[in-house]
JSON list of C-alpha atoms in Angstrom, two decimals:
[
{"chain": "A", "resi": 635, "resn": "MET", "atom": "CA", "xyz": [17.67, -4.87, -6.13]},
{"chain": "A", "resi": 636, "resn": "SER", "atom": "CA", "xyz": [17.35, -4.38, -2.42]},
{"chain": "A", "resi": 637, "resn": "ILE", "atom": "CA", "xyz": [14.80, -6.02, -0.16]},
{"chain": "A", "resi": 638, "resn": "GLN", "atom": "CA", "xyz": [13.16, -4.07, 2.68]},
{"chain": "A", "resi": 639, "resn": "ARG", "atom": "CA", "xyz": [11.33, -5.84, 5.48]},
{"chain": "A", "resi": 640, "resn": "PHE", "atom": "CA", "xyz": [8.97, -4.21, 7.99]},
{"chain": "A", "resi": 641, "resn": "GLU", "atom": "CA", "xyz": [7.69, -5.67, 11.25]},
{"chain": "A", "resi": 642, "resn": "THR", "atom": "CA", "xyz": [10.02, -8.62, 10.94]},
{"chain": "A", "resi": 643, "resn": "GLY", "atom": "CA", "xyz": [9.84, -11.45, 13.43]},
{"chain": "A", "resi": 644, "resn": "PRO", "atom": "CA", "xyz": [11.37, -14.90, 13.75]},
{"chain": "A", "resi": 645, "resn": "ARG", "atom": "CA", "xyz": [8.65, -16.50, 11.59]},
{"chain": "A", "resi": 646, "resn": "MET", "atom": "CA", "xyz": [7.71, -13.84, 9.06]},
{"chain": "A", "resi": 647, "resn": "SER", "atom": "CA", "xyz": [7.69, -10.20, 8.05]},
{"chain": "A", "resi": 648, "resn": "GLN", "atom": "CA", "xyz": [4.41, -8.32, 7.82]},
{"chain": "A", "resi": 649, "resn": "VAL", "atom": "CA", "xyz": [5.62, -6.33, 4.80]},
{"chain": "A", "resi": 650, "resn": "VAL", "atom": "CA", "xyz": [8.33, -7.10, 2.25]},
{"chain": "A", "resi": 651, "resn": "ALA", "atom": "CA", "xyz": [9.28, -4.66, -0.51]},
{"chain": "A", "resi": 652, "resn": "HIS", "atom": "CA", "xyz": [11.40, -5.82, -3.42]},
{"chain": "A", "resi": 653, "resn": "GLY", "atom": "CA", "xyz": [12.04, -3.46, -6.29]},
{"chain": "A", "resi": 654, "resn": "ASN", "atom": "CA", "xyz": [8.72, -1.82, -7.10]},
{"chain": "A", "resi": 655, "resn": "THR", "atom": "CA", "xyz": [6.56, -4.54, -5.55]},
{"chain": "A", "resi": 656, "resn": "VAL", "atom": "CA", "xyz": [5.23, -4.72, -1.99]},
{"chain": "A", "resi": 657, "resn": "TYR", "atom": "CA", "xyz": [4.02, -8.00, -0.48]},
{"chain": "A", "resi": 658, "resn": "LEU", "atom": "CA", "xyz": [1.91, -8.13, 2.67]},
{"chain": "A", "resi": 659, "resn": "ALA", "atom": "CA", "xyz": [1.54, -11.17, 4.89]},
{"chain": "A", "resi": 660, "resn": "GLY", "atom": "CA", "xyz": [-2.01, -12.27, 5.63]},
{"chain": "A", "resi": 661, "resn": "VAL", "atom": "CA", "xyz": [-3.65, -9.66, 7.87]},
{"chain": "A", "resi": 662, "resn": "VAL", "atom": "CA", "xyz": [-6.21, -10.56, 10.53]},
{"chain": "A", "resi": 663, "resn": "ALA", "atom": "CA", "xyz": [-8.28, -8.27, 12.75]},
{"chain": "A", "resi": 664, "resn": "ASN", "atom": "CA", "xyz": [-6.11, -7.97, 15.85]},
{"chain": "A", "resi": 665, "resn": "ASN", "atom": "CA", "xyz": [-8.22, -5.07, 17.17]},
{"chain": "A", "resi": 666, "resn": "ALA", "atom": "CA", "xyz": [-11.58, -6.66, 16.30]},
{"chain": "A", "resi": 667, "resn": "ALA", "atom": "CA", "xyz": [-10.95, -10.37, 16.92]},
{"chain": "A", "resi": 668, "resn": "GLY", "atom": "CA", "xyz": [-14.19, -12.18, 17.69]},
{"chain": "A", "resi": 669, "resn": "GLU", "atom": "CA", "xyz": [-16.35, -9.36, 16.34]},
{"chain": "A", "resi": 670, "resn": "SER", "atom": "CA", "xyz": [-18.53, -9.31, 13.21]},
{"chain": "A", "resi": 671, "resn": "VAL", "atom": "CA", "xyz": [-17.18, -9.85, 9.70]},
{"chain": "A", "resi": 672, "resn": "THR", "atom": "CA", "xyz": [-17.89, -6.18, 9.03]},
{"chain": "A", "resi": 673, "resn": "LYS", "atom": "CA", "xyz": [-15.78, -5.00, 11.97]},
{"chain": "A", "resi": 674, "resn": "GLN", "atom": "CA", "xyz": [-13.01, -7.50, 11.26]},
{"chain": "A", "resi": 675, "resn": "THR", "atom": "CA", "xyz": [-12.83, -6.47, 7.61]},
{"chain": "A", "resi": 676, "resn": "GLN", "atom": "CA", "xyz": [-12.75, -2.77, 8.55]},
{"chain": "A", "resi": 677, "resn": "ASP", "atom": "CA", "xyz": [-9.92, -3.43, 11.01]},
{"chain": "A", "resi": 678, "resn": "ILE", "atom": "CA", "xyz": [-7.95, -5.48, 8.48]},
{"chain": "A", "resi": 679, "resn": "LEU", "atom": "CA", "xyz": [-8.27, -2.85, 5.76]},
{"chain": "A", "resi": 680, "resn": "ALA", "atom": "CA", "xyz": [-7.11, -0.11, 8.14]},
{"chain": "A", "resi": 681, "resn": "THR", "atom": "CA", "xyz": [-4.08, -2.24, 8.98]},
{"chain": "A", "resi": 682, "resn": "ILE", "atom": "CA", "xyz": [-3.41, -2.81, 5.28]},
{"chain": "A", "resi": 683, "resn": "ASP", "atom": "CA", "xyz": [-3.52, 0.96, 4.69]},
{"chain": "A", "resi": 684, "resn": "GLY", "atom": "CA", "xyz": [-0.88, 1.40, 7.41]},
{"chain": "A", "resi": 685, "resn": "HIS", "atom": "CA", "xyz": [1.37, -1.37, 6.08]},
{"chain": "A", "resi": 686, "resn": "LEU", "atom": "CA", "xyz": [1.20, -0.02, 2.53]},
{"chain": "A", "resi": 687, "resn": "ALA", "atom": "CA", "xyz": [2.07, 3.48, 3.76]},
{"chain": "A", "resi": 688, "resn": "LYS", "atom": "CA", "xyz": [5.17, 2.12, 5.56]},
{"chain": "A", "resi": 689, "resn": "ALA", "atom": "CA", "xyz": [6.34, 0.69, 2.26]},
{"chain": "A", "resi": 690, "resn": "GLY", "atom": "CA", "xyz": [5.66, 3.91, 0.34]},
{"chain": "A", "resi": 691, "resn": "THR", "atom": "CA", "xyz": [2.49, 2.93, -1.49]},
{"chain": "A", "resi": 692, "resn": "ASP", "atom": "CA", "xyz": [-1.29, 2.84, -1.06]},
{"chain": "A", "resi": 693, "resn": "LYS", "atom": "CA", "xyz": [-4.44, 0.92, -2.01]},
{"chain": "A", "resi": 694, "resn": "SER", "atom": "CA", "xyz": [-4.67, 2.64, -5.41]},
{"chain": "A", "resi": 695, "resn": "LYS", "atom": "CA", "xyz": [-1.66, 0.56, -6.44]},
{"chain": "A", "resi": 696, "resn": "LEU", "atom": "CA", "xyz": [-2.98, -2.87, -5.42]},
{"chain": "A", "resi": 697, "resn": "LEU", "atom": "CA", "xyz": [-2.10, -5.60, -7.90]},
{"chain": "A", "resi": 698, "resn": "SER", "atom": "CA", "xyz": [-3.75, -8.59, -6.26]},
{"chain": "A", "resi": 699, "resn": "ALA", "atom": "CA", "xyz": [-5.70, -9.61, -3.18]},
{"chain": "A", "resi": 700, "resn": "THR", "atom": "CA", "xyz": [-6.48, -12.97, -1.65]},
{"chain": "A", "resi": 701, "resn": "ILE", "atom": "CA", "xyz": [-9.29, -13.00, 0.89]},
{"chain": "A", "resi": 702, "resn": "TYR", "atom": "CA", "xyz": [-9.93, -15.91, 3.22]},
{"chain": "A", "resi": 703, "resn": "ILE", "atom": "CA", "xyz": [-13.27, -16.13, 5.01]},
{"chain": "A", "resi": 704, "resn": "THR", "atom": "CA", "xyz": [-14.41, -18.90, 7.30]},
{"chain": "A", "resi": 705, "resn": "ASP", "atom": "CA", "xyz": [-17.97, -19.02, 5.92]},
{"chain": "A", "resi": 706, "resn": "MET", "atom": "CA", "xyz": [-19.07, -18.07, 2.40]},
{"chain": "A", "resi": 707, "resn": "LYS", "atom": "CA", "xyz": [-22.40, -17.00, 3.89]},
{"chain": "A", "resi": 708, "resn": "THR", "atom": "CA", "xyz": [-20.54, -13.85, 5.01]},
{"chain": "A", "resi": 709, "resn": "PHE", "atom": "CA", "xyz": [-19.20, -13.11, 1.51]},
{"chain": "A", "resi": 710, "resn": "GLN", "atom": "CA", "xyz": [-21.66, -10.23, 0.87]},
{"chain": "A", "resi": 711, "resn": "GLU", "atom": "CA", "xyz": [-21.02, -8.71, 4.31]},
{"chain": "A", "resi": 712, "resn": "MET", "atom": "CA", "xyz": [-17.27, -8.70, 3.69]},
{"chain": "A", "resi": 713, "resn": "ASN", "atom": "CA", "xyz": [-17.76, -7.37, 0.13]},
{"chain": "A", "resi": 714, "resn": "ALA", "atom": "CA", "xyz": [-19.81, -4.42, 1.40]},
{"chain": "A", "resi": 715, "resn": "VAL", "atom": "CA", "xyz": [-16.81, -3.23, 3.43]},
{"chain": "A", "resi": 716, "resn": "TRP", "atom": "CA", "xyz": [-14.30, -4.07, 0.68]},
{"chain": "A", "resi": 717, "resn": "ASP", "atom": "CA", "xyz": [-16.32, -2.23, -1.98]},
{"chain": "A", "resi": 718, "resn": "SER", "atom": "CA", "xyz": [-16.46, 0.95, 0.11]},
{"chain": "A", "resi": 719, "resn": "TRP", "atom": "CA", "xyz": [-12.68, 0.80, 0.76]},
{"chain": "A", "resi": 720, "resn": "VAL", "atom": "CA", "xyz": [-11.12, -0.25, -2.54]},
{"chain": "A", "resi": 721, "resn": "SER", "atom": "CA", "xyz": [-9.90, 2.52, -4.85]},
{"chain": "A", "resi": 722, "resn": "PRO", "atom": "CA", "xyz": [-12.47, 2.98, -7.68]},
{"chain": "A", "resi": 723, "resn": "GLY", "atom": "CA", "xyz": [-10.93, 2.24, -11.06]},
{"chain": "A", "resi": 724, "resn": "ASN", "atom": "CA", "xyz": [-7.91, 0.60, -9.39]},
{"chain": "A", "resi": 725, "resn": "THR", "atom": "CA", "xyz": [-9.38, -2.70, -8.27]},
{"chain": "A", "resi": 726, "resn": "PRO", "atom": "CA", "xyz": [-6.86, -5.55, -8.01]},
{"chain": "A", "resi": 727, "resn": "ALA", "atom": "CA", "xyz": [-7.05, -9.08, -9.33]},
{"chain": "A", "resi": 728, "resn": "ARG", "atom": "CA", "xyz": [-8.77, -10.92, -6.48]},
{"chain": "A", "resi": 729, "resn": "ALA", "atom": "CA", "xyz": [-9.71, -14.33, -5.15]},
{"chain": "A", "resi": 730, "resn": "THR", "atom": "CA", "xyz": [-11.92, -15.14, -2.18]},
{"chain": "A", "resi": 731, "resn": "VAL", "atom": "CA", "xyz": [-11.60, -18.53, -0.55]},
{"chain": "A", "resi": 732, "resn": "GLU", "atom": "CA", "xyz": [-13.51, -20.23, 2.25]},
{"chain": "A", "resi": 733, "resn": "ALA", "atom": "CA", "xyz": [-10.97, -21.60, 4.71]},
{"chain": "A", "resi": 734, "resn": "LYS", "atom": "CA", "xyz": [-10.48, -22.51, 8.33]},
{"chain": "A", "resi": 735, "resn": "LEU", "atom": "CA", "xyz": [-8.17, -19.85, 9.81]},
{"chain": "A", "resi": 736, "resn": "ALA", "atom": "CA", "xyz": [-5.44, -20.34, 12.43]},
{"chain": "A", "resi": 737, "resn": "ALA", "atom": "CA", "xyz": [-7.57, -19.19, 15.38]},
{"chain": "A", "resi": 738, "resn": "PRO", "atom": "CA", "xyz": [-11.35, -19.33, 15.87]},
{"chain": "A", "resi": 739, "resn": "GLN", "atom": "CA", "xyz": [-11.72, -15.63, 16.77]},
{"chain": "A", "resi": 740, "resn": "TYR", "atom": "CA", "xyz": [-10.74, -14.70, 13.22]},
{"chain": "A", "resi": 741, "resn": "THR", "atom": "CA", "xyz": [-13.29, -14.97, 10.41]},
{"chain": "A", "resi": 742, "resn": "VAL", "atom": "CA", "xyz": [-11.45, -12.94, 7.74]},
{"chain": "A", "resi": 743, "resn": "GLU", "atom": "CA", "xyz": [-7.83, -12.77, 6.58]},
{"chain": "A", "resi": 744, "resn": "ILE", "atom": "CA", "xyz": [-6.62, -10.65, 3.68]},
{"chain": "A", "resi": 745, "resn": "MET", "atom": "CA", "xyz": [-3.29, -10.74, 1.83]},
{"chain": "A", "resi": 746, "resn": "VAL", "atom": "CA", "xyz": [-2.36, -8.18, -0.83]},
{"chain": "A", "resi": 747, "resn": "VAL", "atom": "CA", "xyz": [0.42, -7.35, -3.27]},
{"chain": "A", "resi": 748, "resn": "ALA", "atom": "CA", "xyz": [0.91, -3.76, -4.46]},
{"chain": "A", "resi": 749, "resn": "ALA", "atom": "CA", "xyz": [3.15, -1.75, -6.74]},
{"chain": "A", "resi": 750, "resn": "LYS", "atom": "CA", "xyz": [5.16, 1.15, -5.32]}
]
């Protein structure tokens, strides 16, 4: 089985496709850094849509999601955006974890795995 990599750098690839599975690296809000959890989550999900499209899939084929937020007090705010984005009837297995992220301007990071 072949492996395809998209947006590959010296440290990591943003998207890796192997067989019928697509793995995304953790995505942060590059266009909304330092803004609200709502805006960061919206930006992240738009980026995820683009990454999945590059690999020939979409959010209706999500298998799992791991969401990192810096403060569980923002869990409902993040969920409001997630719930309006996720494909009804195709929700992935999911975990949400409170964690300190790599840079203080980021309050949300999302990593997903999808089928092709």
